[in-house]
Short mmCIF file of C-alpha atoms in Angstrom, two decimals:
data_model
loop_
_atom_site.label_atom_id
_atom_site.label_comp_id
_atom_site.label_asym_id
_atom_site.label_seq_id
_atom_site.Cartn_x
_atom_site.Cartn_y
_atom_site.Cartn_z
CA UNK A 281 90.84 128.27 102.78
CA UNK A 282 91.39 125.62 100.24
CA UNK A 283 90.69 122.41 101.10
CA UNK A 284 92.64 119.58 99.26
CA UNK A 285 90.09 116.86 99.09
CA UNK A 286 88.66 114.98 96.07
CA UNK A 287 86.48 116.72 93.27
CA UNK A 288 83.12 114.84 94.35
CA UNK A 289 83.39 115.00 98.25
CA UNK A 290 84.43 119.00 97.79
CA UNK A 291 80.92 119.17 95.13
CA UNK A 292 78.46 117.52 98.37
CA UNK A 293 80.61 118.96 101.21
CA UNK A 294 80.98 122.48 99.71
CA UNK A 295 78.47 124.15 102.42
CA UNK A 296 80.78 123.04 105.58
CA UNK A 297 84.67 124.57 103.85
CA UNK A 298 82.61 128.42 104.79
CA UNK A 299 81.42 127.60 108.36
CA UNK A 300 82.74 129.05 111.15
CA UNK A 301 84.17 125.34 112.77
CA UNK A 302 85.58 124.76 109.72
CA UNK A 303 87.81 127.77 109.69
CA UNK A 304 88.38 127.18 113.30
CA UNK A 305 89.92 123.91 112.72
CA UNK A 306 92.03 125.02 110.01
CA UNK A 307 93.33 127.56 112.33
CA UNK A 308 94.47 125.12 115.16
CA UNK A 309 96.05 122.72 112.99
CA UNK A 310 98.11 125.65 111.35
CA UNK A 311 98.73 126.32 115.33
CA UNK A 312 99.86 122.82 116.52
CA UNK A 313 102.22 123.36 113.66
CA UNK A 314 103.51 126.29 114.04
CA UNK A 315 103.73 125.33 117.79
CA UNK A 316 105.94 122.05 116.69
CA UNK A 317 103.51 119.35 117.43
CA UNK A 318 103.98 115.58 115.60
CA UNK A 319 100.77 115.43 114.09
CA UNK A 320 99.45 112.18 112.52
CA UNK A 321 98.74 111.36 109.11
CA UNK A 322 101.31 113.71 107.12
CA UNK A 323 99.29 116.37 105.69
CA UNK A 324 98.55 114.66 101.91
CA UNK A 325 96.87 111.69 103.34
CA UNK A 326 94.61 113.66 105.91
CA UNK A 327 91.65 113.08 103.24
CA UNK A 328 92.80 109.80 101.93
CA UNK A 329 89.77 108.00 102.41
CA UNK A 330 88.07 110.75 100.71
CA UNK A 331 90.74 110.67 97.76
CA UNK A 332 89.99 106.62 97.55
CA UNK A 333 86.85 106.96 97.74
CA UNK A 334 84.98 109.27 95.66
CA UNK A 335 81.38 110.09 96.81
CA UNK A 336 79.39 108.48 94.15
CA UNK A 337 81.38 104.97 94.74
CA UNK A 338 80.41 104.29 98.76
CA UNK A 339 78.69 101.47 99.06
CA UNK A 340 79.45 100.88 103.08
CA UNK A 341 80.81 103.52 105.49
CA UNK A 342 82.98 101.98 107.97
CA UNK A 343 83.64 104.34 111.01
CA UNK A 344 86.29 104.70 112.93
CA UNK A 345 86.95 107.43 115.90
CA UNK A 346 90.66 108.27 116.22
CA UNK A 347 93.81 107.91 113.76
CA UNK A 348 96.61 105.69 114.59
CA UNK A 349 98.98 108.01 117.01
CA UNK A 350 102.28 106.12 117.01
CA UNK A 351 104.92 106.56 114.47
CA UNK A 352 103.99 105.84 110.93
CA UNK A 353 100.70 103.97 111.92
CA UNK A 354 98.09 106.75 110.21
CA UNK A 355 97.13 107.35 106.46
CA UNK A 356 94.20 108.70 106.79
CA UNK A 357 91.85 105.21 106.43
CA UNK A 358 90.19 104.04 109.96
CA UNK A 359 91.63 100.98 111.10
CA UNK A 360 94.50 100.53 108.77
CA UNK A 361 97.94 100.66 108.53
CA UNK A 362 100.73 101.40 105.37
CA UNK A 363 102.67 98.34 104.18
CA UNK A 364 105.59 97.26 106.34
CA UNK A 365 103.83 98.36 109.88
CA UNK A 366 102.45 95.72 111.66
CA UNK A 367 99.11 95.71 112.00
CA UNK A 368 97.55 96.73 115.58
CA UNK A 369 95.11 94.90 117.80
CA UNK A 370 91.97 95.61 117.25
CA UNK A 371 92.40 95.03 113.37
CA UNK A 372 94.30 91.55 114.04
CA UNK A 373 90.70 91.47 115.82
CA UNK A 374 88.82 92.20 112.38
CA UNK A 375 90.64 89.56 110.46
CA UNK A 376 89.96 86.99 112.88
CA UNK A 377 86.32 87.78 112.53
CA UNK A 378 86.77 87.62 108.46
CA UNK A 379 88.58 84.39 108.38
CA UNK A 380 85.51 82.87 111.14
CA UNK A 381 83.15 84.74 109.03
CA UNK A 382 83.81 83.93 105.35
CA UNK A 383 86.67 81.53 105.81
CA UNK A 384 89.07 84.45 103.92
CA UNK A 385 93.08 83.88 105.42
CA UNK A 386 94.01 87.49 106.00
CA UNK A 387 97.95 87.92 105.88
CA UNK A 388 99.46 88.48 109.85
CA UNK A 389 101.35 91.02 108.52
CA UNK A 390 99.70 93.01 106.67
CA UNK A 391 97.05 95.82 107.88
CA UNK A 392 96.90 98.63 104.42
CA UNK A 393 92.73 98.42 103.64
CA UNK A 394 93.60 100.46 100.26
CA UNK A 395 92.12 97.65 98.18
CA UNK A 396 88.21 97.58 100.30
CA UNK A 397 88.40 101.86 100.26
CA UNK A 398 88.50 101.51 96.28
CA UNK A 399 85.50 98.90 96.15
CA UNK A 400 83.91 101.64 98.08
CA UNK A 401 84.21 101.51 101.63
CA UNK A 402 84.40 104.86 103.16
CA UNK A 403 87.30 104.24 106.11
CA UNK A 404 86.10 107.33 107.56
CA UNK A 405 87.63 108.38 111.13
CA UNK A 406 85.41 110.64 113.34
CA UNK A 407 88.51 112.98 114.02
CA UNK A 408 90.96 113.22 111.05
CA UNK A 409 94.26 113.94 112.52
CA UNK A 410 96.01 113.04 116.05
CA UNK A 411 98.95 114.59 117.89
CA UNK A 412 101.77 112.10 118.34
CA UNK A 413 101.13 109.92 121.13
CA UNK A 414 98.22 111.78 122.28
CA UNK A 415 94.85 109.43 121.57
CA UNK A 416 91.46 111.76 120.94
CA UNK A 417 93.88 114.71 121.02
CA UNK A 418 91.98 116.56 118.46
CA UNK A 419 88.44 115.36 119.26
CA UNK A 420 87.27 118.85 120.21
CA UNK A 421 89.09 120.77 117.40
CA UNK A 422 85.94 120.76 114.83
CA UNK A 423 86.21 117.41 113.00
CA UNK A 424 83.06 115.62 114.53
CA UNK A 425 81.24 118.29 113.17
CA UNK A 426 82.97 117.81 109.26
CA UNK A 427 82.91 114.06 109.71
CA UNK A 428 79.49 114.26 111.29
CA UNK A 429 78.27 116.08 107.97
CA UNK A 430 79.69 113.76 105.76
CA UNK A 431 77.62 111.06 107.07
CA UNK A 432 74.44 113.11 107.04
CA UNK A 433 75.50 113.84 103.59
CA UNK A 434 75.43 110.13 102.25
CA UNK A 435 72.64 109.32 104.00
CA UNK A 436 70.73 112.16 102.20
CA UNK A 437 71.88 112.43 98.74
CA UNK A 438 72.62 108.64 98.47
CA UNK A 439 70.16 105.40 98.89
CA UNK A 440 71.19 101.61 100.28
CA UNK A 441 74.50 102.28 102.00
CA UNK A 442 75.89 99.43 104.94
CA UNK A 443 76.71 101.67 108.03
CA UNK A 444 79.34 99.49 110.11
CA UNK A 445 79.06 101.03 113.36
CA UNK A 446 81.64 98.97 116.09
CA UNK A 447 81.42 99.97 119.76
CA UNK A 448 79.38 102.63 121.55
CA UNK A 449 81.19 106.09 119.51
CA UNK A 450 80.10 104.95 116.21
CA UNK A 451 76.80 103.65 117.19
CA UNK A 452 75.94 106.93 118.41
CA UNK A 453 76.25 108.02 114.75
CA UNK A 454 73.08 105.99 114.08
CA UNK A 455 71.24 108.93 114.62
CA UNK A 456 72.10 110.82 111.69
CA UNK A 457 71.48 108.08 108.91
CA UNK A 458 67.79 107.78 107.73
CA UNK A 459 67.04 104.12 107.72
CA UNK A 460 64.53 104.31 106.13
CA UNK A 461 67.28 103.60 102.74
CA UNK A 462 69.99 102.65 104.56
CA UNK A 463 71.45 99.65 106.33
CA UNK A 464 72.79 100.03 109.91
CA UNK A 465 74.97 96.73 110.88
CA UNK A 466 76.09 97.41 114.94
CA UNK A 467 78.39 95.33 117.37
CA UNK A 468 81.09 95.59 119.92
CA UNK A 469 84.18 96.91 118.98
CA UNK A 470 86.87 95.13 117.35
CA UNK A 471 89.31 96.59 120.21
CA UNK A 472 91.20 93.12 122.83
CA UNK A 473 88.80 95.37 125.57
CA UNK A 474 85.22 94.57 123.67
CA UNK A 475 85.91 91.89 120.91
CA UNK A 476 84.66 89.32 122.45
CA UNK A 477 81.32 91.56 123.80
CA UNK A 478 79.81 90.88 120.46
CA UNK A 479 82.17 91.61 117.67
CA UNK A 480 83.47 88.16 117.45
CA UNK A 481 80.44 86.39 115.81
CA UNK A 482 78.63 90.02 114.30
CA UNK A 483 79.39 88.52 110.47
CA UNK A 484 79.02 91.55 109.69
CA UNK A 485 81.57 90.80 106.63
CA UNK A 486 79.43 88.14 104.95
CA UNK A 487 76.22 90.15 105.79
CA UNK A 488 77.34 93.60 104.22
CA UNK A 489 78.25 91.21 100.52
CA UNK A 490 74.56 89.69 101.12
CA UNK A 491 73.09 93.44 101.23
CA UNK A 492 74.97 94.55 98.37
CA UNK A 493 74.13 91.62 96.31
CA UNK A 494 70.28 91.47 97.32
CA UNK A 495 70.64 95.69 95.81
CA UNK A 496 72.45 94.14 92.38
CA UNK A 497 75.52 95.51 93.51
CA UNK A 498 78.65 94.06 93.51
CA UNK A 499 79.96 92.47 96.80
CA UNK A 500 83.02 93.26 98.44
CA UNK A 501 86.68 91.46 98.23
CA UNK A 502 87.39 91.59 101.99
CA UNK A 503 90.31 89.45 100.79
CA UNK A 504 93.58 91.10 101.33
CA UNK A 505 97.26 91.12 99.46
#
C-alpha cells in the first residue's frame, strides 16, 4: 500500500508500511468505508501533523489519544481545531494554563495549532482517525502500534526532545522514550474532568521554551492568531 505521508517520516517509518498491523489497518479503514461509516479527519489530513511537521524539525512531541469525533472538529493535529470551529474544552483548558503560565492572551475563538506544529511540535494523536460520534472507535484497529513506533522512532534517531505527556494514556508512553536524551514533562490532563488534578499550574509552556533555550534552540511562539 502507499502511504501518503511526508518524505522524512516515510524515510524513519519505512519498516512499519510492510508489517502485518499495518496492512491490517489499511484494510479496515477501506472497510468502514466501504461499509458507509463518517470517519474523522477527511482522508488528506489523516497525516497532517506528519505533513507539518517533518521529522528532522520536532523539537517537542505533544500527545494526544483520540481525534475530535463531531462534525468538522478533526485535522489530523491532537487537540486542535480548523478556523471557524469553536474550540473544545479541554483546549479552552490549555490556553488558560498559557495565559497563567506566560501571561500569552490566547483568542476564545480560535483553537487551529498550525502555527506551534511548524515550530516543531509533533500534535501526534495515539489513534489517527475516529468514526463519527464514536470516541476511541478505532483504538484497536492498529494505530497504537504506528503511533507507538513513531515515538520510539524519535526517541532513537533523535536527541533532546520535550515529551508533553497529559493524563494517565500518554504518560504510559513514557516507557518508550530513553531519557537518558530526552525530556519527559507529565501532568493531569487538560480535560474539565482532570484540569484542575495538576494541569492547571504544570507550566509546562514556559518550561518546554526554558529546555529548548538551555539546548541553543529556539523557543516556541505558544502565541496564537
Amino acid at each position: 500500500m502507499d502511504v501518503n505521508i511526508e518524505a522524512s517520516w516515510k524515510k524513519a517509518l519505512k519498516p512499519e508500511f510492510n508489517k502485518t498491523y499495518f496492512q491490517q489497518l489499511a484494510t479496515f479503514l477501506k472497510m468502514e468505508k466501504i461499509q458507509g461509516k463518517t470517519i474523522y479527519p477527511p482522508g488528506s489530513l489523516i497525516f497532517n501533523a506528519f505533513s507539518l511537521t517533518h521529522f528532522e524539525d520536532v523539537q517537542v512531541v505533544l500527545l494526544g489519544q483520540d481525534p475530535y469525533h463531531g462534525d468538522g472538529q478533526a485535522h489530523g493535529l491532537c487537540f486542535s481545531v480548523p478556523e471557524g470551529i469553536t474550540p473544545p474544552p479541554s483546549l479552552m483548558n490549555i490556553f488558560k494554563e498559557i495565559e497563567s503560565d506566560i501571561g500569552v492572551a490566547m483568542p476564545p475563538r480560535y483553537g487551529n495549532l498550525t502555527s506551534w506544529a511548524k515550530q516543531g511540535v509533533l500534535l501526534l494523536n495515539a489513534f489517527l482517525t475516529v468514526r463519527a460520534n464514536e470516541p476511541a472507535s478505532h483504538a484497536k484497529s492498529g494505530w497504537e502500534n504506528f503511533t507507538n513506533s513513531v515515538i520510539s522512532t524519535i526517541s532513537d534517531q533523535k536527541e533532546g526532545v520535550v515529551f508533553l505527556l497529559w493524563g494517565k494514556f500518554a504518560q504510559e508512553k513514557q516507557a518508550l522514550i530513553d531519557e537518558t536524551k530526552h525530556f519527559v514533562l507529565k501532568a493531569a490532563h487538560p480535560s474539565p474532568f482532570s484540569a484542575d488534578k495538576g494541569f492547571f499550574g504544570c507550566k509546562h509552556f514556559s518550561k518546554t521554551n526554558e529546555i529548548l533555550i538551555k539546548q541553543g534552540k529556539l523557543p516556541i511562539d505558544w502565541k496564537l492568531a
